mmCIF file of C-alpha atoms in Angstrom:
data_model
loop_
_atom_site.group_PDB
_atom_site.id
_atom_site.type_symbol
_atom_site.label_atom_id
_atom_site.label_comp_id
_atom_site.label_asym_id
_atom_site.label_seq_id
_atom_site.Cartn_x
_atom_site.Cartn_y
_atom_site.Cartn_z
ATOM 1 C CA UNK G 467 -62.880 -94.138 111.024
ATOM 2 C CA UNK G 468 -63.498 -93.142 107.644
ATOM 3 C CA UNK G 469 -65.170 -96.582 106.352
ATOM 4 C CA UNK G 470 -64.413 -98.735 103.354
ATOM 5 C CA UNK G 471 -64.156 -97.651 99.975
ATOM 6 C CA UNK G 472 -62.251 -94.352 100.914
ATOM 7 C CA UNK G 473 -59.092 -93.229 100.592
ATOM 8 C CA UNK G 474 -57.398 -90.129 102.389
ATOM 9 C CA UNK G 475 -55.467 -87.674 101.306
ATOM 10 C CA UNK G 476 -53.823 -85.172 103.775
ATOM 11 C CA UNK G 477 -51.781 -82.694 100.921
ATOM 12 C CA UNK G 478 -52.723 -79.268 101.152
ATOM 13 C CA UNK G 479 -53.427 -77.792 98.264
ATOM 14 C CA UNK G 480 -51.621 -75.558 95.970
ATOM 15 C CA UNK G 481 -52.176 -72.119 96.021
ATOM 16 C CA UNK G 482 -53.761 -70.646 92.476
ATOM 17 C CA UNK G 483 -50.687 -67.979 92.012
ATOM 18 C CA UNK G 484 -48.378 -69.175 94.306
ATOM 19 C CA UNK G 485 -44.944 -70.557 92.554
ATOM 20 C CA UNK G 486 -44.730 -74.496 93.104
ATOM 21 C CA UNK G 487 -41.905 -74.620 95.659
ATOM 22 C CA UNK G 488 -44.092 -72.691 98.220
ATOM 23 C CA UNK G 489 -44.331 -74.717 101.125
ATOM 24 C CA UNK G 490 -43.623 -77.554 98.779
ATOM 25 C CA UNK G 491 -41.960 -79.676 102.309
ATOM 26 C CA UNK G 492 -44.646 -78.601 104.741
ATOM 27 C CA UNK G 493 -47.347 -80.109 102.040
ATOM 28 C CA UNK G 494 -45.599 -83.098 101.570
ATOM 29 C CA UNK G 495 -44.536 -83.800 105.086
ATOM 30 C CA UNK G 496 -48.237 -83.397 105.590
ATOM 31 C CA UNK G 497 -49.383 -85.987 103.105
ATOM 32 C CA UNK G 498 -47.148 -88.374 104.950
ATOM 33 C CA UNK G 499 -48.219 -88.145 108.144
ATOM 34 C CA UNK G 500 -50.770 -90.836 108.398
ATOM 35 C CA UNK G 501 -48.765 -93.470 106.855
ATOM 36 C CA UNK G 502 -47.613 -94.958 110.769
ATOM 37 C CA UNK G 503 -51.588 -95.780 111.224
ATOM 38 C CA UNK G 504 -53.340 -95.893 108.009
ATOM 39 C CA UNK G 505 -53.020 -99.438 108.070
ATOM 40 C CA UNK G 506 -55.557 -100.303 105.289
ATOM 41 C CA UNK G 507 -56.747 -97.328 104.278
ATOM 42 C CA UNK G 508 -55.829 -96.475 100.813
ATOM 43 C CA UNK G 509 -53.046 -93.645 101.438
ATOM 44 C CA UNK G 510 -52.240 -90.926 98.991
ATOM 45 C CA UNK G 511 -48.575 -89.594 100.249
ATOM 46 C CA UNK G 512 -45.406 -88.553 98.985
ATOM 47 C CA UNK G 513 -42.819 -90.786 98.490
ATOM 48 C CA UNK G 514 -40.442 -88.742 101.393
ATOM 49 C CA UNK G 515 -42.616 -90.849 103.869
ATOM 50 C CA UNK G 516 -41.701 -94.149 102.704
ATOM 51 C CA UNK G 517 -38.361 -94.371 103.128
ATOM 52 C CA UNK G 518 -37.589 -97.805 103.903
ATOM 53 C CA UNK G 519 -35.280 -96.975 107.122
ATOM 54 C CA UNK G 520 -38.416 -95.067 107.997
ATOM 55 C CA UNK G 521 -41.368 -97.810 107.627
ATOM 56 C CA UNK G 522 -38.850 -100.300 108.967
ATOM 57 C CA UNK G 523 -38.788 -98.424 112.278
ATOM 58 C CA UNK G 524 -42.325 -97.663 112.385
ATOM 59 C CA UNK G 525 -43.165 -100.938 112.078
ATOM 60 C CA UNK G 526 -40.449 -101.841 114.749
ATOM 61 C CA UNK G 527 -42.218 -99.592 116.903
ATOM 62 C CA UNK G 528 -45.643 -101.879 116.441
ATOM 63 C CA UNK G 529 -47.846 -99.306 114.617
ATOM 64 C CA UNK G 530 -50.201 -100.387 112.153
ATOM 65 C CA UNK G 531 -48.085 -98.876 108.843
ATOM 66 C CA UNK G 532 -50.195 -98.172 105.755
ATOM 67 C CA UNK G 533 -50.562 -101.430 103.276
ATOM 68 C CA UNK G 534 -51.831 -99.065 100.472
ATOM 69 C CA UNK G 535 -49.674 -96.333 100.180
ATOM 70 C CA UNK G 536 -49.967 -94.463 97.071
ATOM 71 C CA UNK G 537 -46.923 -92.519 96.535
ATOM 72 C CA UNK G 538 -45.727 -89.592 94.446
ATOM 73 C CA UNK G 539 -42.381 -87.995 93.863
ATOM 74 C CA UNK G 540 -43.558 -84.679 91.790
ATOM 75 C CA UNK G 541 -46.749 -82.595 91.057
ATOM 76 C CA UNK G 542 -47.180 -84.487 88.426
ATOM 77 C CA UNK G 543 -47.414 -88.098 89.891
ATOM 78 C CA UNK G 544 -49.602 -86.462 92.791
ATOM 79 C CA UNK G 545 -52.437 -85.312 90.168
ATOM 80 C CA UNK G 546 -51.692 -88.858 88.553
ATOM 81 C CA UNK G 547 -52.341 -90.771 92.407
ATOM 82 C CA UNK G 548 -55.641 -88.903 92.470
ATOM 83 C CA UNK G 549 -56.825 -89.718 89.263
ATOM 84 C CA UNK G 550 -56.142 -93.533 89.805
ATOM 85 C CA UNK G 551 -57.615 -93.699 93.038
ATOM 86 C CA UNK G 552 -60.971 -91.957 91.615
ATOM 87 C CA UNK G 553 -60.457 -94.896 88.642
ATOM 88 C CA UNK G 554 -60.541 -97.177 91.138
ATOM 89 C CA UNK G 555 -64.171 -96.243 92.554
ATOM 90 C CA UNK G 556 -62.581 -94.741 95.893
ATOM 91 C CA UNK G 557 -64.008 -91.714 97.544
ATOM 92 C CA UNK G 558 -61.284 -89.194 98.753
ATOM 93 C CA UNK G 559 -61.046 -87.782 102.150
ATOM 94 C CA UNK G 560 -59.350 -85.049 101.236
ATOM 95 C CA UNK G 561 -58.130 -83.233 104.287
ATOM 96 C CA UNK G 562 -57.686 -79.772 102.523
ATOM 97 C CA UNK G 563 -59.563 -78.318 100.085
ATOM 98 C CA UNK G 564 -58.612 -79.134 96.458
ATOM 99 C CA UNK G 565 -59.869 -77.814 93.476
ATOM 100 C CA UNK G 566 -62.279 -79.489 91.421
ATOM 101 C CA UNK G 567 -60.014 -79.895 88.158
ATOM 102 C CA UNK G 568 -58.325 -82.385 90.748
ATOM 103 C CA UNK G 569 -60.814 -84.322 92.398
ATOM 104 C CA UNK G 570 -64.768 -83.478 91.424
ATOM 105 C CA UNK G 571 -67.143 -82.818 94.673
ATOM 106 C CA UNK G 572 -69.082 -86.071 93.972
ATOM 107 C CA UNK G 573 -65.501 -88.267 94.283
ATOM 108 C CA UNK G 574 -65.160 -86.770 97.863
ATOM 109 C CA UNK G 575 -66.181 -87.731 101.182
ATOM 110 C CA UNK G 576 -66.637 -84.089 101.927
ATOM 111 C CA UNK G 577 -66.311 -81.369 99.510
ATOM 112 C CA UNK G 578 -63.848 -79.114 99.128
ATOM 113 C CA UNK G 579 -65.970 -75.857 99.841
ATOM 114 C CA UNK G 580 -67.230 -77.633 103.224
ATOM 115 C CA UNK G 581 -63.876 -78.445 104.232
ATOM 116 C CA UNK G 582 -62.371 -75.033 103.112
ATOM 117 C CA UNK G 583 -65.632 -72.976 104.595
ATOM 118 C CA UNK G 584 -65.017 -75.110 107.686
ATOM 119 C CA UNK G 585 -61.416 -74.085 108.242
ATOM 120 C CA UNK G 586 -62.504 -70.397 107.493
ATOM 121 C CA UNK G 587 -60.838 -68.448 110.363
ATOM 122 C CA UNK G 588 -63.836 -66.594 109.511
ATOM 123 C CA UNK G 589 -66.200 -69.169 109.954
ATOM 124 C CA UNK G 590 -65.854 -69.470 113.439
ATOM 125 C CA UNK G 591 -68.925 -66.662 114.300
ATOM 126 C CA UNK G 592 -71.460 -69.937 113.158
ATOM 127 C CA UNK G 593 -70.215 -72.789 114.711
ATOM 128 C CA UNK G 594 -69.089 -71.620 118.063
ATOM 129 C CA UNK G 595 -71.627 -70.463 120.805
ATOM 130 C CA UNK G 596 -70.898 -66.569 121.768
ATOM 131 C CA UNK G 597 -70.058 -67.185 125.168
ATOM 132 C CA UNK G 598 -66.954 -68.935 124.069
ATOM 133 C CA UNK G 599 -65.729 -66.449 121.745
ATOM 134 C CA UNK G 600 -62.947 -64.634 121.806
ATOM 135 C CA UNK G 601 -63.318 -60.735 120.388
ATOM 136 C CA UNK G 602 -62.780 -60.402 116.941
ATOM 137 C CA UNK G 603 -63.559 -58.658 113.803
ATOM 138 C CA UNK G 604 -63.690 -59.497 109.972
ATOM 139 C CA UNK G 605 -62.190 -56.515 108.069
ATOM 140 C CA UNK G 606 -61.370 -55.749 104.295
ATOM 141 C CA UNK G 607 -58.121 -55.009 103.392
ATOM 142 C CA UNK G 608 -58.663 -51.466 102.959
ATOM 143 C CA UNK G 609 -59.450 -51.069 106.497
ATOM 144 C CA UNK G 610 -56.905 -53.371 107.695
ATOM 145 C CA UNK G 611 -54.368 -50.266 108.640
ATOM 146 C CA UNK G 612 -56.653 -48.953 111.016
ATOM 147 C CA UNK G 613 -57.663 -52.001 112.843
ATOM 148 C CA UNK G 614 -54.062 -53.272 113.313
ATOM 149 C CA UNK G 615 -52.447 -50.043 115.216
ATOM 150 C CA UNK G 616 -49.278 -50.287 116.690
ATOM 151 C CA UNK G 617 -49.537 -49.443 120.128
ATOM 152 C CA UNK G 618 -51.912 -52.388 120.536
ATOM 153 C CA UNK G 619 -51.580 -55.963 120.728
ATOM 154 C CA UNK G 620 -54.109 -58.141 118.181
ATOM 155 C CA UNK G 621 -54.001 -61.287 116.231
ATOM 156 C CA UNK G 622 -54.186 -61.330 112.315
ATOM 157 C CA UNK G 623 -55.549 -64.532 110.712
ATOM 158 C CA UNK G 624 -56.192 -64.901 107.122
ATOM 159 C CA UNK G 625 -60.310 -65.316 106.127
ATOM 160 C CA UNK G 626 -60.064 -67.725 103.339
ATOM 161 C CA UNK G 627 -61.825 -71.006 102.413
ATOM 162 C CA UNK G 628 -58.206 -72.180 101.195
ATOM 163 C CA UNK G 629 -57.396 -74.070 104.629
ATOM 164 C CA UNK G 630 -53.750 -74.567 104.936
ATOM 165 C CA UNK G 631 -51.561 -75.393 107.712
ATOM 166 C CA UNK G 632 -53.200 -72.825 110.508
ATOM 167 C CA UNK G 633 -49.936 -71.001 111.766
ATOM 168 C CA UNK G 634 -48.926 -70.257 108.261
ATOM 169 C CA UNK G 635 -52.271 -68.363 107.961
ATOM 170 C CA UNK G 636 -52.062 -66.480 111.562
ATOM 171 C CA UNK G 637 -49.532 -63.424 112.748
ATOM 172 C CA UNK G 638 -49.435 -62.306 116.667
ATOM 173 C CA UNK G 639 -48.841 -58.694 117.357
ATOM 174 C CA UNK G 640 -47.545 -57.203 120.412
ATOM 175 C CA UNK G 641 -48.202 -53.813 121.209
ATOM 176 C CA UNK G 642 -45.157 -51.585 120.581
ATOM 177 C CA UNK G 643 -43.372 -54.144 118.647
ATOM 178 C CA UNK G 644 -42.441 -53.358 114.564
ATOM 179 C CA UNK G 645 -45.593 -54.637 112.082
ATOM 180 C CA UNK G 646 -44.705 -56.371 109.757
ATOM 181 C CA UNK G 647 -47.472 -57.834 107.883
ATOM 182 C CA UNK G 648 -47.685 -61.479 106.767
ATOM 183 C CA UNK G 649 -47.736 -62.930 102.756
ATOM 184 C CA UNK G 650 -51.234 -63.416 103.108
ATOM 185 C CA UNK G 651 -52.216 -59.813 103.568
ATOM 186 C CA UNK G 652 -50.635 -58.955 99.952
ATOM 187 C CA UNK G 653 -53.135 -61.665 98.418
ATOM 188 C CA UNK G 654 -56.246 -62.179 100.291
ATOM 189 C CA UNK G 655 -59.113 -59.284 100.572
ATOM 190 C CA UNK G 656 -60.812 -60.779 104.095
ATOM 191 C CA UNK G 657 -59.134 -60.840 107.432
ATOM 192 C CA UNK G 658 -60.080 -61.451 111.286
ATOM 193 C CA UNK G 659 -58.931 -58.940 113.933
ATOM 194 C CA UNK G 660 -59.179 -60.697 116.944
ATOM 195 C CA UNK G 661 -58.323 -59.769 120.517
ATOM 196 C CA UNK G 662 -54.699 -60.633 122.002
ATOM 197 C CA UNK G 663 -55.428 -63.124 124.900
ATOM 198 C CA UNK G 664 -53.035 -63.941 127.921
ATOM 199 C CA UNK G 665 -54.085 -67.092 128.419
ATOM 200 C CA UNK G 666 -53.436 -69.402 130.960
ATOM 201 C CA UNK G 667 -53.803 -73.052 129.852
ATOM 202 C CA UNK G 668 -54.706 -74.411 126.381
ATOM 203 C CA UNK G 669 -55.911 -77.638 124.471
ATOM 204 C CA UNK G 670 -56.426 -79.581 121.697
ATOM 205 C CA UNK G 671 -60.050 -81.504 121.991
ATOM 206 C CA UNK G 672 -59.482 -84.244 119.806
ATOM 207 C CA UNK G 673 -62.680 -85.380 117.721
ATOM 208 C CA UNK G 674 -63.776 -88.029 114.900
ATOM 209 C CA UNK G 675 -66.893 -87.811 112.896
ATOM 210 C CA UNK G 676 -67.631 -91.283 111.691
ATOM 211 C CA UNK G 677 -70.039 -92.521 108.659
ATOM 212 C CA UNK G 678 -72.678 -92.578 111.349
ATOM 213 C CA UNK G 679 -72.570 -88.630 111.731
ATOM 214 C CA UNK G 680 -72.016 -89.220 115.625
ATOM 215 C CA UNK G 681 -69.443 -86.935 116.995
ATOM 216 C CA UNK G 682 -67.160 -88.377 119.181
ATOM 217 C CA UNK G 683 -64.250 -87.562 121.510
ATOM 218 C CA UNK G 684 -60.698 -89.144 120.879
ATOM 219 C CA UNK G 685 -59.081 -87.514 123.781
ATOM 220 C CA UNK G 686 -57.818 -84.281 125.138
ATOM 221 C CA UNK G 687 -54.459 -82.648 124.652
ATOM 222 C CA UNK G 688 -52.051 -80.065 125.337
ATOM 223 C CA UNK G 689 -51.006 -77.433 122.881
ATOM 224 C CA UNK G 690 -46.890 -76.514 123.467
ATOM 225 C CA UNK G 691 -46.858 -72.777 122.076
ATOM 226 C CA UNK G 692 -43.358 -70.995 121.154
ATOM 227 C CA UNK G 693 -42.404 -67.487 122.378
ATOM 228 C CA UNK G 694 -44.507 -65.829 119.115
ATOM 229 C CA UNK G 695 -47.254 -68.056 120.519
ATOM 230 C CA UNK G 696 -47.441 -70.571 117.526
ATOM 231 C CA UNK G 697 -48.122 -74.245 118.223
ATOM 232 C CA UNK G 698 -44.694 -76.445 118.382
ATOM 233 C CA UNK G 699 -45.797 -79.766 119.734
ATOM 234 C CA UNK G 700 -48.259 -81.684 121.946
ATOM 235 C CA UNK G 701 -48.672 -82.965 125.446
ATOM 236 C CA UNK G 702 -50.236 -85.974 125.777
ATOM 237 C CA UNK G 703 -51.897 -88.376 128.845
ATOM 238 C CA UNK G 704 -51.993 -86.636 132.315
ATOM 239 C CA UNK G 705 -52.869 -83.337 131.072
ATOM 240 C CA UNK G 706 -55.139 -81.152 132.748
ATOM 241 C CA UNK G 707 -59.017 -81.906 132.206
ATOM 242 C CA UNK G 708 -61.246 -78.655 130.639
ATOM 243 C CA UNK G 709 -64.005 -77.272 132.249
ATOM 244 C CA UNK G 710 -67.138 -79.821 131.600
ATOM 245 C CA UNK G 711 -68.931 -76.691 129.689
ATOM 246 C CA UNK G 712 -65.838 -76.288 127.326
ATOM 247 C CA UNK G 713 -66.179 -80.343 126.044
ATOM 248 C CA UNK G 714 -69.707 -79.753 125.932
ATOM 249 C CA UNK G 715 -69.423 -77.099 123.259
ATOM 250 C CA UNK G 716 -66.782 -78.873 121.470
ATOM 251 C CA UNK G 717 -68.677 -82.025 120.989
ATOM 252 C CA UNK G 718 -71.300 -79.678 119.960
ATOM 253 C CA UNK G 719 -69.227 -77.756 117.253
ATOM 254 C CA UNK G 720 -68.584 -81.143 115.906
ATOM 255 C CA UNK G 721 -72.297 -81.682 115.583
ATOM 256 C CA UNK G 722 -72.937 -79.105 113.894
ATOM 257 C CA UNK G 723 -70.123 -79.992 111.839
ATOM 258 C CA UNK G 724 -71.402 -83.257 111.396
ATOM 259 C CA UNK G 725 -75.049 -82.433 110.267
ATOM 260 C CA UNK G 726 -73.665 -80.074 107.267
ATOM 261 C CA UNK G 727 -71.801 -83.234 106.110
ATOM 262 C CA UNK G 728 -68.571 -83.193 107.612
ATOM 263 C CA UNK G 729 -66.674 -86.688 108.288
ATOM 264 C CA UNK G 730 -63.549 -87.231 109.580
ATOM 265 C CA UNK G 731 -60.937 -86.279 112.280
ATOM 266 C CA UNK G 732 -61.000 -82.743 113.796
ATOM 267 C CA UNK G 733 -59.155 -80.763 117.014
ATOM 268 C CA UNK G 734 -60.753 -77.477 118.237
ATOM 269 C CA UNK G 735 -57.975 -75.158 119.762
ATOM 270 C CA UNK G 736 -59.707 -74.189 123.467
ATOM 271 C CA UNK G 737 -57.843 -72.179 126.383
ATOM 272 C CA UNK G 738 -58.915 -70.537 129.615
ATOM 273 C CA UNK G 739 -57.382 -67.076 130.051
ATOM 274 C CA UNK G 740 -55.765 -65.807 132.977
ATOM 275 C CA UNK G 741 -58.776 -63.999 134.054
ATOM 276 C CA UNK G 742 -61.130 -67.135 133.688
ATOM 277 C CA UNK G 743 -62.773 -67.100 130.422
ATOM 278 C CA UNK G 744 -63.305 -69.867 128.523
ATOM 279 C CA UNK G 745 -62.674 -69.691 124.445
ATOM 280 C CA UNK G 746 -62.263 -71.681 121.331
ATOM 281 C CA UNK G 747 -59.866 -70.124 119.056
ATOM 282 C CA UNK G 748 -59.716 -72.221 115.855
ATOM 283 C CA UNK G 749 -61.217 -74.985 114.180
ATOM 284 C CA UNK G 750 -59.220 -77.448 112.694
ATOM 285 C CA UNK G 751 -61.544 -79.742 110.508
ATOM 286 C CA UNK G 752 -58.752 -82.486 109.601
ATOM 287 C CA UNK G 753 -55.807 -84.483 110.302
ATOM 288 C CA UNK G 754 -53.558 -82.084 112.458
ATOM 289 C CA UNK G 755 -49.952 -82.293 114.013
ATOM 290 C CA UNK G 756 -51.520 -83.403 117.537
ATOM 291 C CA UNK G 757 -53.826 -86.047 115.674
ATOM 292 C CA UNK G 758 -51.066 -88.611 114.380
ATOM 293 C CA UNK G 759 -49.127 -88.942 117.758
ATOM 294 C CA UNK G 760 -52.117 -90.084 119.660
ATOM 295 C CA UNK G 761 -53.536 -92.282 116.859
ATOM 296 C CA UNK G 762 -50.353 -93.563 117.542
ATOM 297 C CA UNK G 763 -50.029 -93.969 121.377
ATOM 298 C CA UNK G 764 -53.771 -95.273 121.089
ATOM 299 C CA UNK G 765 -52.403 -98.361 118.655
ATOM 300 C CA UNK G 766 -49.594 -99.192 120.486
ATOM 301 C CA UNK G 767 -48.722 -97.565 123.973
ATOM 302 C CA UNK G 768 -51.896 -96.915 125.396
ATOM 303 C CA UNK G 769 -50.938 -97.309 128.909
ATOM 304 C CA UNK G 770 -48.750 -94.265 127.532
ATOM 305 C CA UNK G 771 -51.994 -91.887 127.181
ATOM 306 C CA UNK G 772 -52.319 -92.160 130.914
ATOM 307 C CA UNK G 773 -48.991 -91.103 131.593
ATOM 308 C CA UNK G 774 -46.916 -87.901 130.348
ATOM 309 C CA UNK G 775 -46.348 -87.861 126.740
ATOM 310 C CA UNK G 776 -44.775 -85.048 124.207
ATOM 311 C CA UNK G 777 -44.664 -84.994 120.704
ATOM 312 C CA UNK G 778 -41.572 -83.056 119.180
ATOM 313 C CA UNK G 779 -40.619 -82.134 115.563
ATOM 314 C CA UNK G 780 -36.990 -82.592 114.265
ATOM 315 C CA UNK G 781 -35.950 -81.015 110.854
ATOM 316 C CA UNK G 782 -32.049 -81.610 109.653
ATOM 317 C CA UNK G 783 -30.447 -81.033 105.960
ATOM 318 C CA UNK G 784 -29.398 -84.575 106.129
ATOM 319 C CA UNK G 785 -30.424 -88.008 105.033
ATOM 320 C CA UNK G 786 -33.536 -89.174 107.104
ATOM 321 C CA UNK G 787 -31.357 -92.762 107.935
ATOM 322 C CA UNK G 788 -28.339 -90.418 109.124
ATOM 323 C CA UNK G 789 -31.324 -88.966 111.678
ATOM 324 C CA UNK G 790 -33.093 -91.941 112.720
ATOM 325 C CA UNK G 791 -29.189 -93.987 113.584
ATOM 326 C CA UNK G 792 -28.204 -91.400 115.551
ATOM 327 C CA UNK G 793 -31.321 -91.664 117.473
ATOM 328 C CA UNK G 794 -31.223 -95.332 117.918
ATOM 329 C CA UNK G 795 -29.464 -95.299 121.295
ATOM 330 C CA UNK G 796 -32.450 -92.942 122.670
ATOM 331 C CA UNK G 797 -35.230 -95.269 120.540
ATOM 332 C CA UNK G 798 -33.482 -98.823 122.246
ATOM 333 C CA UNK G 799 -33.672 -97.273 125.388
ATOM 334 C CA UNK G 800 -37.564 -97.110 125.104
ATOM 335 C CA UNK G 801 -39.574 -93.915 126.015
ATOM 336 C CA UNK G 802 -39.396 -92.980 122.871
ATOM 337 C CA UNK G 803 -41.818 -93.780 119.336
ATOM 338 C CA UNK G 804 -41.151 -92.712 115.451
ATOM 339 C CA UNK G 805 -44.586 -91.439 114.703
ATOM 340 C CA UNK G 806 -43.602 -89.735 111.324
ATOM 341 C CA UNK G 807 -41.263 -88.689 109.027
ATOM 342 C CA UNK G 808 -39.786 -87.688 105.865
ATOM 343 C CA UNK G 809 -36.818 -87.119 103.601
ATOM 344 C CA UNK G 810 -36.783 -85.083 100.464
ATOM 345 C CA UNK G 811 -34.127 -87.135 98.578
ATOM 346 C CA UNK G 812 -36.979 -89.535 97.335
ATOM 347 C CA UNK G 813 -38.819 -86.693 95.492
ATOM 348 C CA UNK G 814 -37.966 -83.954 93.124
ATOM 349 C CA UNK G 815 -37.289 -81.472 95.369
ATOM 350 C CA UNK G 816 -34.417 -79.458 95.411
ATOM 351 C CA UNK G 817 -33.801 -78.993 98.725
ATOM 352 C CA UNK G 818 -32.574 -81.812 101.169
ATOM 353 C CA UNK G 819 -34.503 -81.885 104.427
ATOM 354 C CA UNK G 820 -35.598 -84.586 106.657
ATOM 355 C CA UNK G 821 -38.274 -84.369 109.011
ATOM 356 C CA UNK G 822 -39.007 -86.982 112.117
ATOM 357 C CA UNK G 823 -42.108 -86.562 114.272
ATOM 358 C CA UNK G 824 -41.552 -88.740 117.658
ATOM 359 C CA UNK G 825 -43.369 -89.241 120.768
ATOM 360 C CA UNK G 826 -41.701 -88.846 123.841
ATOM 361 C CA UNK G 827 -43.194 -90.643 126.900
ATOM 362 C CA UNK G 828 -42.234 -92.149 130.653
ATOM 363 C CA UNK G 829 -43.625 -91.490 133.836
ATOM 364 C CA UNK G 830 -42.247 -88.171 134.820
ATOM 365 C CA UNK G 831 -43.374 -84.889 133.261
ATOM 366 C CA UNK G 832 -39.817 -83.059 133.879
ATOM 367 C CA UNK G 833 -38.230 -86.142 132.951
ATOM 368 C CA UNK G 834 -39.884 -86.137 129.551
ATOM 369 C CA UNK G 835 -40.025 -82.465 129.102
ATOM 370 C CA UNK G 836 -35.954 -82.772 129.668
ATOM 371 C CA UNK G 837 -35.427 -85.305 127.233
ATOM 372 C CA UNK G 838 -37.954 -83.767 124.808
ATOM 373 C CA UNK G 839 -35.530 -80.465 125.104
ATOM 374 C CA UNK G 840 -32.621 -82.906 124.587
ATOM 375 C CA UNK G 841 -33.781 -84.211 121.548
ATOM 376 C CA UNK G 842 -34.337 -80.420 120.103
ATOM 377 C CA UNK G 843 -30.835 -79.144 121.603
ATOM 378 C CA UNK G 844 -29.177 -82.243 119.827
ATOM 379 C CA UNK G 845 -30.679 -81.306 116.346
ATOM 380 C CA UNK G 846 -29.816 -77.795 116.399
ATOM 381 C CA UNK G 847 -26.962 -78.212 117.455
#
């Protein structure tokens, strides 16, 4: 996908004034990610994804698990990963935008103010044809009281060329309900104000940009969203099919992506509203949460992608092998693949979380739905 000679890093970054234990497990987890199908791609990931319990059950599930991975345990080692992987004549596909103290712009596959002016929730106005637009506004901060009243419902994102993880970067208003305003609004001076949709069905169009510049399309999902309307998961295989028109664009976004320089994976969030219009919401230039599971299903269940499939996220404060035995009845009685994880006790940070990411598939939808809830209830509780 990417080519040879280039390694990939999937870290976002961290933030100029924000303390080093921000989001410290999010990044990391992140970084991770593509170690179940990296296979030999060079892979720059914390050392929370290579737990040996971990890799031994990913590559009991018949994924193709990274050969080159290129660990870190601190901040440090990370910068030290980068540095060695430059020394070594690699490009990096850096995922998120780093700064250029870290990796220069002519060691990347794309640079960092592409990949950050990309992921602009700002950015959107040139890339995406009108008619599939949602309305929406860029404001300063200034005037950010007066375009976020109350008694209406409106959607906050953050305009910034620092891409993180989108739903960090996005807060949902309903009108009536109490404001209160995101982190990002103390610290950035650019925001979009865009309309509060009810929609009806929504999507992940999954893209790749190869060295050739060609966009092409991986497959279509479904986006799970949670009662504040942030994305929890992915539905994968028999999902419904978008209007022709919508794919059209998509593939056309991805062009245009493509022609500025762009290469790699992307997923444009689409829905259809409940009155019939037909909008792209957000463009996600890089490896995202849907993107790993269906890499996944493609390498080793792809009968699976024409069936029902869900992805789920499980997070416990306890050792990732404690996790992944008490799941082993559920994993040996199939319908069920380790796509991802991680555990914080093989890093230096403080606090002890593991994270799995799993596929759940079979040939009902309720069926999988219900064990995909079972697997959640059983973590929480």
């Amino acid at each position: 996908m990417y080519g040879p000679g280039v390694a990939v890093c999937a870290r976002p970054p961290l933030e100029a004034t924000a303390p080093v234990s921000r989001h410290r497990h999010t990044r990391d987890v992140f970084s991770a990610r593509p170690i179940a199908v990296a296979a030999d791609t060079p892979l720059i990931c914390s050392s929370g994804g290579t737990d040996p319990s971990l890799l031994a059950q990913l590559r009991d599930g018949g994924l193709p698990v990274g050969t080159d991975l290129r660990e870190f345990r601190s901040e440090a080692e990370f910068t030290a990963r980068v540095a060695a992987a430059m020394d070594d004549g690699l490009l990096i596909s850096m995922e998120y935008p780093q700064p250029a103290t870290l990796c220069p712009e002519e060691h990347m596959v794309k640079s960092a103010q592409l990949v950050g002016y990309l992921n602009n929730k700002a950015s959107i106005d040139t890339f995406v044809d009108p008619v599939f637009q949602a309305r929406r506004s860029v404001v300063t901060r200034k005037d950010l009281a007066e375009a976020t009243p109350e008694e209406k419902s409106w959607v906050l994102k953050a305009a910034t060329n620092d891409a993180h993880r989108g739903n960090l970067d996005v807060y949902l208003h309903r009108a009536g309900e109490p404001i209160t305003l995101p982190a990002f609004t103390d610290v950035l001076s650019e925001f979009v104000v865009e309309e509060y949709l009810h929609i009806l069905r929504n999507w992940g169009i999954q893209l790749y940009i190869g060295p050739d510049a060609t966009a092409r399309l991986l497959a279509v999902t479904e986006q799970r969203i949670d009662t504040a309307g942030l994305y929890t998961g992915g539905l994968f295989g028999l999902v419904s099919s978008p209007p022709a028109a919508l794919l059209t664009e998509c593939l056309a976004i991805a062009g245009r992506a493509a022609d500025i320089g762009y290469r790699g994976m992307c997923s444009l969030d689409c829905a259809q509203t409940r009155d019939g219009q037909l909008v792209v919401l957000d463009l996600n230039f890089r490896i995202t949460g849907g993107s790993i599971p269906l890499l996944a299903l493609q390498s080793v269940r792809p009968d699976a992608l024409d069936r029902p499939a869900e992805s789920v996220n499980l997070t416990v404060p306890a050792p990732l092998e404690e996790l992944l035995a008490d799941l082993r009845p559920a994993l040996a009685a199939g319908g069920l693949l380790v796509v991802a994880g991680h555990d914080t006790v093989h890093t230096d940070n403080p606090i002890r979380q593991s994270t799995l990411q799993l596929v759940v598939f079979g040939d009902d939808p309720d069926d999988v739905a219900t064990r995909r809830r079972t697997l959640e209830t059983r973590v929480r509780h």
